[in-house]
Amino acid sequence: MAASAVPVSLAEKISRLHDLWSPRVVAELNDVQFKIVRFQGDFVWHRHDETDEAFLVLEGAMTIGFRDREVELAVGDLFVVGRGIEHITRSAGGCAALIIEPRGVVNTGEAGGELTAPNDIWI
Amino acid sequence: MAASAVPVSLAEKISRLHDLWSPRVVAELNDVQFKIVRFQGDFVWHRHDETDEAFLVLEGAMTIGFRDREVELAVGDLFVVGRGIEHITRSAGGCAALIIEPRGVVNTGEAGGELTAPNDIWI
């Protein structure tokens, strides 16, 4: 599944994603997946001990909260959360983002809970 | 260098990159680098036998040529070239793109030549 067959229009993919906190795979690079996600409100505090996690904002704005600070991301901003660093994603007004991380990473990390989403669902 | 200290504005980074065919690292995710590149005209035919390579167009438009077809990418389009697949990147009107691939990949692959750029230069 690695090589693209056709160009992936991120705007077109986002326009068809309506569920919140429900990552959808749009492309793969080696063992890394590109996933779009739409969300509003607060996620859960969690961490990923085995991998970094990158966010690129596609629509709206988001906050990544850490225990000692917050980072505000607007459209076109990229941010990499380091492995093992506890964080929470938030968006008051709503947001669509591209997540880049290895295949198999659970969205809620070690925290689990009701916002845990299934993996490997393509859009 | 993996975790970001501050958000990376791709537009701001691109605005400061004027050299053509000169990739600049803007972020890292595990062993993967996010690099911006500005180019116009034709690159060289080449392949990367060890890795896939992803392109996300940030400004302008680009073509990825394969031996049997061409793919046209506009702003916001993502495309993954599979490992070992010979390709050439082109842009008649000029383009800025985000390249996502493992650290250490040589831009001209096995082909080499005068457009071969040094790696690991950050912007």
PDB file of N, CA and C in Angstrom, chain A residues 38-115:
ATOM      1  N   ARG A  38     -10.423  14.843  12.374  1.00  0.00           N
ATOM      2  CA  ARG A  38     -11.199  16.050  12.651  1.00  0.00           C
ATOM      3  C   ARG A  38     -11.593  16.001  14.124  1.00  0.00           C
ATOM      4  N   PHE A  39     -11.479  17.095  14.827  1.00  0.00           N
ATOM      5  CA  PHE A  39     -11.842  17.058  16.254  1.00  0.00           C
ATOM      6  C   PHE A  39     -12.249  18.426  16.756  1.00  0.00           C
ATOM      7  N   GLN A  40     -12.937  18.418  17.881  1.00  0.00           N
ATOM      8  CA  GLN A  40     -13.350  19.641  18.565  1.00  0.00           C
ATOM      9  C   GLN A  40     -13.494  19.310  20.045  1.00  0.00           C
ATOM     10  N   GLY A  41     -13.046  20.230  20.870  1.00  0.00           N
ATOM     11  CA  GLY A  41     -13.057  19.981  22.308  1.00  0.00           C
ATOM     12  C   GLY A  41     -11.733  19.406  22.770  1.00  0.00           C
ATOM     13  N   ASP A  42     -11.767  18.699  23.898  1.00  0.00           N
ATOM     14  CA  ASP A  42     -10.542  18.167  24.503  1.00  0.00           C
ATOM     15  C   ASP A  42     -10.424  16.667  24.263  1.00  0.00           C
ATOM     16  N   PHE A  43      -9.224  16.230  23.919  1.00  0.00           N
ATOM     17  CA  PHE A  43      -8.931  14.799  23.838  1.00  0.00           C
ATOM     18  C   PHE A  43      -8.608  14.307  25.258  1.00  0.00           C
ATOM     19  N   VAL A  44      -7.738  13.347  25.421  1.00  0.00           N
ATOM     20  CA  VAL A  44      -7.349  12.859  26.746  1.00  0.00           C
ATOM     21  C   VAL A  44      -5.837  12.980  26.888  1.00  0.00           C
ATOM     22  N   TRP A  45      -5.387  13.177  28.098  1.00  0.00           N
ATOM     23  CA  TRP A  45      -3.956  13.162  28.362  1.00  0.00           C
ATOM     24  C   TRP A  45      -3.420  11.765  28.077  1.00  0.00           C
ATOM     25  N   HIS A  46      -2.312  11.696  27.335  1.00  0.00           N
ATOM     26  CA  HIS A  46      -1.720  10.390  27.014  1.00  0.00           C
ATOM     27  C   HIS A  46      -0.302  10.608  26.501  1.00  0.00           C
ATOM     28  N   ARG A  47       0.385   9.509  26.297  1.00  0.00           N
ATOM     29  CA  ARG A  47       1.726   9.579  25.707  1.00  0.00           C
ATOM     30  C   ARG A  47       1.953   8.334  24.845  1.00  0.00           C
ATOM     31  N   HIS A  48       2.958   8.439  23.969  1.00  0.00           N
ATOM     32  CA  HIS A  48       3.352   7.306  23.129  1.00  0.00           C
ATOM     33  C   HIS A  48       4.822   7.028  23.453  1.00  0.00           C
ATOM     34  N   ASP A  49       5.073   5.939  24.151  1.00  0.00           N
ATOM     35  CA  ASP A  49       6.436   5.690  24.627  1.00  0.00           C
ATOM     36  C   ASP A  49       7.383   5.240  23.523  1.00  0.00           C
ATOM     37  N   GLU A  50       6.837   4.737  22.404  1.00  0.00           N
ATOM     38  CA  GLU A  50       7.690   4.139  21.387  1.00  0.00           C
ATOM     39  C   GLU A  50       7.932   5.032  20.176  1.00  0.00           C
ATOM     40  N   THR A  51       7.267   6.175  20.121  1.00  0.00           N
ATOM     41  CA  THR A  51       7.382   6.958  18.888  1.00  0.00           C
ATOM     42  C   THR A  51       7.065   8.427  19.097  1.00  0.00           C
ATOM     43  N   ASP A  52       7.676   9.256  18.256  1.00  0.00           N
ATOM     44  CA  ASP A  52       7.248  10.640  18.102  1.00  0.00           C
ATOM     45  C   ASP A  52       5.920  10.661  17.340  1.00  0.00           C
ATOM     46  N   GLU A  53       5.276  11.833  17.350  1.00  0.00           N
ATOM     47  CA  GLU A  53       3.992  11.982  16.655  1.00  0.00           C
ATOM     48  C   GLU A  53       3.947  13.399  16.069  1.00  0.00           C
ATOM     49  N   ALA A  54       3.691  13.489  14.758  1.00  0.00           N
ATOM     50  CA  ALA A  54       3.663  14.803  14.104  1.00  0.00           C
ATOM     51  C   ALA A  54       2.240  15.222  13.774  1.00  0.00           C
ATOM     52  N   PHE A  55       1.975  16.518  13.945  1.00  0.00           N
ATOM     53  CA  PHE A  55       0.691  17.117  13.593  1.00  0.00           C
ATOM     54  C   PHE A  55       0.926  18.253  12.601  1.00  0.00           C
ATOM     55  N   LEU A  56       0.109  18.281  11.547  1.00  0.00           N
ATOM     56  CA  LEU A  56       0.100  19.402  10.608  1.00  0.00           C
ATOM     57  C   LEU A  56      -1.345  19.866  10.486  1.00  0.00           C
ATOM     58  N   VAL A  57      -1.603  21.113  10.848  1.00  0.00           N
ATOM     59  CA  VAL A  57      -2.980  21.609  10.851  1.00  0.00           C
ATOM     60  C   VAL A  57      -3.446  21.933   9.428  1.00  0.00           C
ATOM     61  N   LEU A  58      -4.602  21.397   9.061  1.00  0.00           N
ATOM     62  CA  LEU A  58      -5.161  21.582   7.714  1.00  0.00           C
ATOM     63  C   LEU A  58      -6.322  22.564   7.704  1.00  0.00           C
ATOM     64  N   GLU A  59      -7.103  22.579   8.764  1.00  0.00           N
ATOM     65  CA  GLU A  59      -8.237  23.509   8.893  1.00  0.00           C
ATOM     66  C   GLU A  59      -8.378  23.904  10.354  1.00  0.00           C
ATOM     67  N   GLY A  60      -8.764  25.146  10.623  1.00  0.00           N
ATOM     68  CA  GLY A  60      -8.996  25.564  11.997  1.00  0.00           C
ATOM     69  C   GLY A  60      -7.701  25.771  12.766  1.00  0.00           C
ATOM     70  N   ALA A  61      -7.765  25.548  14.054  1.00  0.00           N
ATOM     71  CA  ALA A  61      -6.601  25.739  14.914  1.00  0.00           C
ATOM     72  C   ALA A  61      -6.680  24.746  16.055  1.00  0.00           C
ATOM     73  N   MET A  62      -5.528  24.374  16.582  1.00  0.00           N
ATOM     74  CA  MET A  62      -5.489  23.411  17.679  1.00  0.00           C
ATOM     75  C   MET A  62      -4.450  23.821  18.711  1.00  0.00           C
ATOM     76  N   THR A  63      -4.616  23.272  19.894  1.00  0.00           N
ATOM     77  CA  THR A  63      -3.664  23.455  20.974  1.00  0.00           C
ATOM     78  C   THR A  63      -3.118  22.082  21.352  1.00  0.00           C
ATOM     79  N   ILE A  64      -1.799  22.016  21.553  1.00  0.00           N
ATOM     80  CA  ILE A  64      -1.235  20.819  22.169  1.00  0.00           C
ATOM     81  C   ILE A  64      -0.800  21.215  23.568  1.00  0.00           C
ATOM     82  N   GLY A  65      -1.435  20.599  24.552  1.00  0.00           N
ATOM     83  CA  GLY A  65      -1.105  20.886  25.931  1.00  0.00           C
ATOM     84  C   GLY A  65      -0.064  19.912  26.456  1.00  0.00           C
ATOM     85  N   PHE A  66       0.936  20.473  27.140  1.00  0.00           N
ATOM     86  CA  PHE A  66       1.909  19.662  27.868  1.00  0.00           C
ATOM     87  C   PHE A  66       1.768  20.006  29.336  1.00  0.00           C
ATOM     88  N   ARG A  67       2.398  19.255  30.202  1.00  0.00           N
ATOM     89  CA  ARG A  67       2.227  19.500  31.634  1.00  0.00           C
ATOM     90  C   ARG A  67       2.807  20.843  32.053  1.00  0.00           C
ATOM     91  N   ASP A  68       3.723  21.378  31.240  1.00  0.00           N
ATOM     92  CA  ASP A  68       4.370  22.643  31.614  1.00  0.00           C
ATOM     93  C   ASP A  68       4.146  23.792  30.650  1.00  0.00           C
ATOM     94  N   ARG A  69       3.386  23.556  29.566  1.00  0.00           N
ATOM     95  CA  ARG A  69       3.151  24.639  28.610  1.00  0.00           C
ATOM     96  C   ARG A  69       2.095  24.212  27.603  1.00  0.00           C
ATOM     97  N   GLU A  70       1.693  25.171  26.780  1.00  0.00           N
ATOM     98  CA  GLU A  70       0.775  24.875  25.687  1.00  0.00           C
ATOM     99  C   GLU A  70       1.353  25.418  24.392  1.00  0.00           C
ATOM    100  N   VAL A  71       1.052  24.746  23.298  1.00  0.00           N
ATOM    101  CA  VAL A  71       1.517  25.172  21.990  1.00  0.00           C
ATOM    102  C   VAL A  71       0.293  25.378  21.109  1.00  0.00           C
ATOM    103  N   GLU A  72       0.221  26.530  20.461  1.00  0.00           N
ATOM    104  CA  GLU A  72      -0.912  26.861  19.594  1.00  0.00           C
ATOM    105  C   GLU A  72      -0.512  26.661  18.141  1.00  0.00           C
ATOM    106  N   LEU A  73      -1.309  25.914  17.402  1.00  0.00           N
ATOM    107  CA  LEU A  73      -1.016  25.655  15.997  1.00  0.00           C
ATOM    108  C   LEU A  73      -2.140  26.171  15.108  1.00  0.00           C
ATOM    109  N   ALA A  74      -1.762  26.893  14.066  1.00  0.00           N
ATOM    110  CA  ALA A  74      -2.703  27.376  13.059  1.00  0.00           C
ATOM    111  C   ALA A  74      -2.510  26.573  11.764  1.00  0.00           C
ATOM    112  N   VAL A  75      -3.321  26.866  10.776  1.00  0.00           N
ATOM    113  CA  VAL A  75      -3.219  26.155   9.497  1.00  0.00           C
ATOM    114  C   VAL A  75      -1.806  26.293   8.929  1.00  0.00           C
ATOM    115  N   GLY A  76      -1.243  25.175   8.521  1.00  0.00           N
ATOM    116  CA  GLY A  76       0.093  25.177   7.944  1.00  0.00           C
ATOM    117  C   GLY A  76       1.207  25.037   8.962  1.00  0.00           C
ATOM    118  N   ASP A  77       0.832  24.910  10.239  1.00  0.00           N
ATOM    119  CA  ASP A  77       1.846  24.706  11.284  1.00  0.00           C
ATOM    120  C   ASP A  77       2.051  23.207  11.521  1.00  0.00           C
ATOM    121  N   LEU A  78       3.320  22.849  11.643  1.00  0.00           N
ATOM    122  CA  LEU A  78       3.742  21.472  11.883  1.00  0.00           C
ATOM    123  C   LEU A  78       4.374  21.406  13.269  1.00  0.00           C
ATOM    124  N   PHE A  79       4.088  20.342  14.011  1.00  0.00           N
ATOM    125  CA  PHE A  79       4.691  20.188  15.332  1.00  0.00           C
ATOM    126  C   PHE A  79       4.899  18.708  15.603  1.00  0.00           C
ATOM    127  N   VAL A  80       6.060  18.369  16.157  1.00  0.00           N
ATOM    128  CA  VAL A  80       6.365  16.983  16.492  1.00  0.00           C
ATOM    129  C   VAL A  80       6.423  16.827  18.006  1.00  0.00           C
ATOM    130  N   VAL A  81       5.545  15.986  18.530  1.00  0.00           N
ATOM    131  CA  VAL A  81       5.545  15.651  19.947  1.00  0.00           C
ATOM    132  C   VAL A  81       6.526  14.491  20.148  1.00  0.00           C
ATOM    133  N   GLY A  82       7.484  14.669  21.017  1.00  0.00           N
ATOM    134  CA  GLY A  82       8.486  13.645  21.245  1.00  0.00           C
ATOM    135  C   GLY A  82       7.919  12.421  21.953  1.00  0.00           C
ATOM    136  N   ARG A  83       8.539  11.282  21.720  1.00  0.00           N
ATOM    137  CA  ARG A  83       8.083  10.037  22.357  1.00  0.00           C
ATOM    138  C   ARG A  83       8.130  10.172  23.876  1.00  0.00           C
ATOM    139  N   GLY A  84       7.145   9.588  24.520  1.00  0.00           N
ATOM    140  CA  GLY A  84       7.145   9.553  25.972  1.00  0.00           C
ATOM    141  C   GLY A  84       6.693  10.832  26.643  1.00  0.00           C
ATOM    142  N   ILE A  85       6.356  11.831  25.857  1.00  0.00           N
ATOM    143  CA  ILE A  85       5.944  13.125  26.429  1.00  0.00           C
ATOM    144  C   ILE A  85       4.417  13.170  26.536  1.00  0.00           C
ATOM    145  N   GLU A  86       3.941  13.348  27.758  1.00  0.00           N
ATOM    146  CA  GLU A  86       2.506  13.397  27.990  1.00  0.00           C
ATOM    147  C   GLU A  86       1.928  14.655  27.349  1.00  0.00           C
ATOM    148  N   HIS A  87       0.800  14.489  26.657  1.00  0.00           N
ATOM    149  CA  HIS A  87       0.202  15.629  25.970  1.00  0.00           C
ATOM    150  C   HIS A  87      -1.288  15.418  25.800  1.00  0.00           C
ATOM    151  N   ILE A  88      -1.961  16.515  25.468  1.00  0.00           N
ATOM    152  CA  ILE A  88      -3.391  16.477  25.170  1.00  0.00           C
ATOM    153  C   ILE A  88      -3.639  17.414  23.999  1.00  0.00           C
ATOM    154  N   THR A  89      -4.484  16.995  23.077  1.00  0.00           N
ATOM    155  CA  THR A  89      -4.847  17.862  21.955  1.00  0.00           C
ATOM    156  C   THR A  89      -6.224  18.458  22.229  1.00  0.00           C
ATOM    157  N   ARG A  90      -6.365  19.715  21.806  1.00  0.00           N
ATOM    158  CA  ARG A  90      -7.608  20.446  22.045  1.00  0.00           C
ATOM    159  C   ARG A  90      -7.901  21.332  20.844  1.00  0.00           C
ATOM    160  N   SER A  91      -9.182  21.621  20.645  1.00  0.00           N
ATOM    161  CA  SER A  91      -9.569  22.650  19.688  1.00  0.00           C
ATOM    162  C   SER A  91     -10.923  23.189  20.096  1.00  0.00           C
ATOM    163  N   ALA A  92     -10.943  24.441  20.484  1.00  0.00           N
ATOM    164  CA  ALA A  92     -12.210  25.054  20.905  1.00  0.00           C
ATOM    165  C   ALA A  92     -13.150  25.203  19.713  1.00  0.00           C
ATOM    166  N   GLY A  93     -12.610  25.673  18.588  1.00  0.00           N
ATOM    167  CA  GLY A  93     -13.463  25.996  17.444  1.00  0.00           C
ATOM    168  C   GLY A  93     -13.556  24.911  16.391  1.00  0.00           C
ATOM    169  N   GLY A  94     -12.801  23.833  16.580  1.00  0.00           N
ATOM    170  CA  GLY A  94     -12.800  22.756  15.606  1.00  0.00           C
ATOM    171  C   GLY A  94     -11.564  22.802  14.737  1.00  0.00           C
ATOM    172  N   CYS A  95     -11.127  21.631  14.311  1.00  0.00           N
ATOM    173  CA  CYS A  95      -9.842  21.513  13.640  1.00  0.00           C
ATOM    174  C   CYS A  95      -9.816  20.261  12.778  1.00  0.00           C
ATOM    175  N   ALA A  96      -9.087  20.347  11.685  1.00  0.00           N
ATOM    176  CA  ALA A  96      -8.732  19.136  10.941  1.00  0.00           C
ATOM    177  C   ALA A  96      -7.212  19.129  10.822  1.00  0.00           C
ATOM    178  N   ALA A  97      -6.620  17.980  11.067  1.00  0.00           N
ATOM    179  CA  ALA A  97      -5.160  17.886  11.064  1.00  0.00           C
ATOM    180  C   ALA A  97      -4.708  16.618  10.362  1.00  0.00           C
ATOM    181  N   LEU A  98      -3.465  16.689   9.879  1.00  0.00           N
ATOM    182  CA  LEU A  98      -2.779  15.517   9.346  1.00  0.00           C
ATOM    183  C   LEU A  98      -1.854  15.012  10.444  1.00  0.00           C
ATOM    184  N   ILE A  99      -1.982  13.742  10.792  1.00  0.00           N
ATOM    185  CA  ILE A  99      -1.101  13.116  11.776  1.00  0.00           C
ATOM    186  C   ILE A  99      -0.145  12.206  11.024  1.00  0.00           C
ATOM    187  N   ILE A 100       1.131  12.284  11.362  1.00  0.00           N
ATOM    188  CA  ILE A 100       2.133  11.415  10.752  1.00  0.00           C
ATOM    189  C   ILE A 100       2.804  10.648  11.877  1.00  0.00           C
ATOM    190  N   GLU A 101       2.702   9.330  11.827  1.00  0.00           N
ATOM    191  CA  GLU A 101       3.284   8.481  12.871  1.00  0.00           C
ATOM    192  C   GLU A 101       3.325   7.047  12.343  1.00  0.00           C
ATOM    193  N   PRO A 102       4.076   6.163  13.001  1.00  0.00           N
ATOM    194  CA  PRO A 102       4.171   4.796  12.499  1.00  0.00           C
ATOM    195  C   PRO A 102       2.821   4.072  12.549  1.00  0.00           C
ATOM    196  N   ARG A 103       2.661   3.138  11.633  1.00  0.00           N
ATOM    197  CA  ARG A 103       1.486   2.275  11.610  1.00  0.00           C
ATOM    198  C   ARG A 103       1.329   1.587  12.979  1.00  0.00           C
ATOM    199  N   GLY A 104       0.111   1.514  13.464  1.00  0.00           N
ATOM    200  CA  GLY A 104      -0.161   0.741  14.670  1.00  0.00           C
ATOM    201  C   GLY A 104      -0.201   1.535  15.960  1.00  0.00           C
ATOM    202  N   VAL A 105       0.117   2.813  15.891  1.00  0.00           N
ATOM    203  CA  VAL A 105       0.059   3.635  17.101  1.00  0.00           C
ATOM    204  C   VAL A 105      -1.407   3.835  17.505  1.00  0.00           C
ATOM    205  N   VAL A 106      -1.694   3.595  18.780  1.00  0.00           N
ATOM    206  CA  VAL A 106      -3.051   3.789  19.286  1.00  0.00           C
ATOM    207  C   VAL A 106      -3.223   5.262  19.654  1.00  0.00           C
ATOM    208  N   ASN A 107      -4.343   5.848  19.209  1.00  0.00           N
ATOM    209  CA  ASN A 107      -4.504   7.301  19.354  1.00  0.00           C
ATOM    210  C   ASN A 107      -4.468   7.762  20.808  1.00  0.00           C
ATOM    211  N   THR A 108      -4.963   6.942  21.721  1.00  0.00           N
ATOM    212  CA  THR A 108      -4.983   7.344  23.129  1.00  0.00           C
ATOM    213  C   THR A 108      -3.758   6.852  23.902  1.00  0.00           C
ATOM    214  N   GLY A 109      -2.775   6.280  23.186  1.00  0.00           N
ATOM    215  CA  GLY A 109      -1.544   5.857  23.845  1.00  0.00           C
ATOM    216  C   GLY A 109      -1.795   4.872  24.959  1.00  0.00           C
ATOM    217  N   GLU A 110      -1.128   5.121  26.094  1.00  0.00           N
ATOM    218  CA  GLU A 110      -1.247   4.221  27.240  1.00  0.00           C
ATOM    219  C   GLU A 110      -2.529   4.476  28.025  1.00  0.00           C
ATOM    220  N   ALA A 111      -3.241   5.579  27.700  1.00  0.00           N
ATOM    221  CA  ALA A 111      -4.383   5.982  28.524  1.00  0.00           C
ATOM    222  C   ALA A 111      -5.652   5.191  28.222  1.00  0.00           C
ATOM    223  N   GLY A 112      -5.842   4.802  26.975  1.00  0.00           N
ATOM    224  CA  GLY A 112      -7.062   4.092  26.602  1.00  0.00           C
ATOM    225  C   GLY A 112      -8.299   4.942  26.822  1.00  0.00           C
ATOM    226  N   GLY A 113      -9.431   4.266  26.975  1.00  0.00           N
ATOM    227  CA  GLY A 113     -10.681   4.989  27.227  1.00  0.00           C
ATOM    228  C   GLY A 113     -11.577   5.049  26.005  1.00  0.00           C
ATOM    229  N   GLU A 114     -12.682   5.752  26.173  1.00  0.00           N
ATOM    230  CA  GLU A 114     -13.745   5.710  25.165  1.00  0.00           C
ATOM    231  C   GLU A 114     -13.387   6.403  23.859  1.00  0.00           C
ATOM    232  N   LEU A 115     -12.355   7.249  23.865  1.00  0.00           N
ATOM    233  CA  LEU A 115     -11.960   7.910  22.609  1.00  0.00           C
ATOM    234  C   LEU A 115     -10.949   7.082  21.806  1.00  0.00           C
TER     235      LEU A 115
END
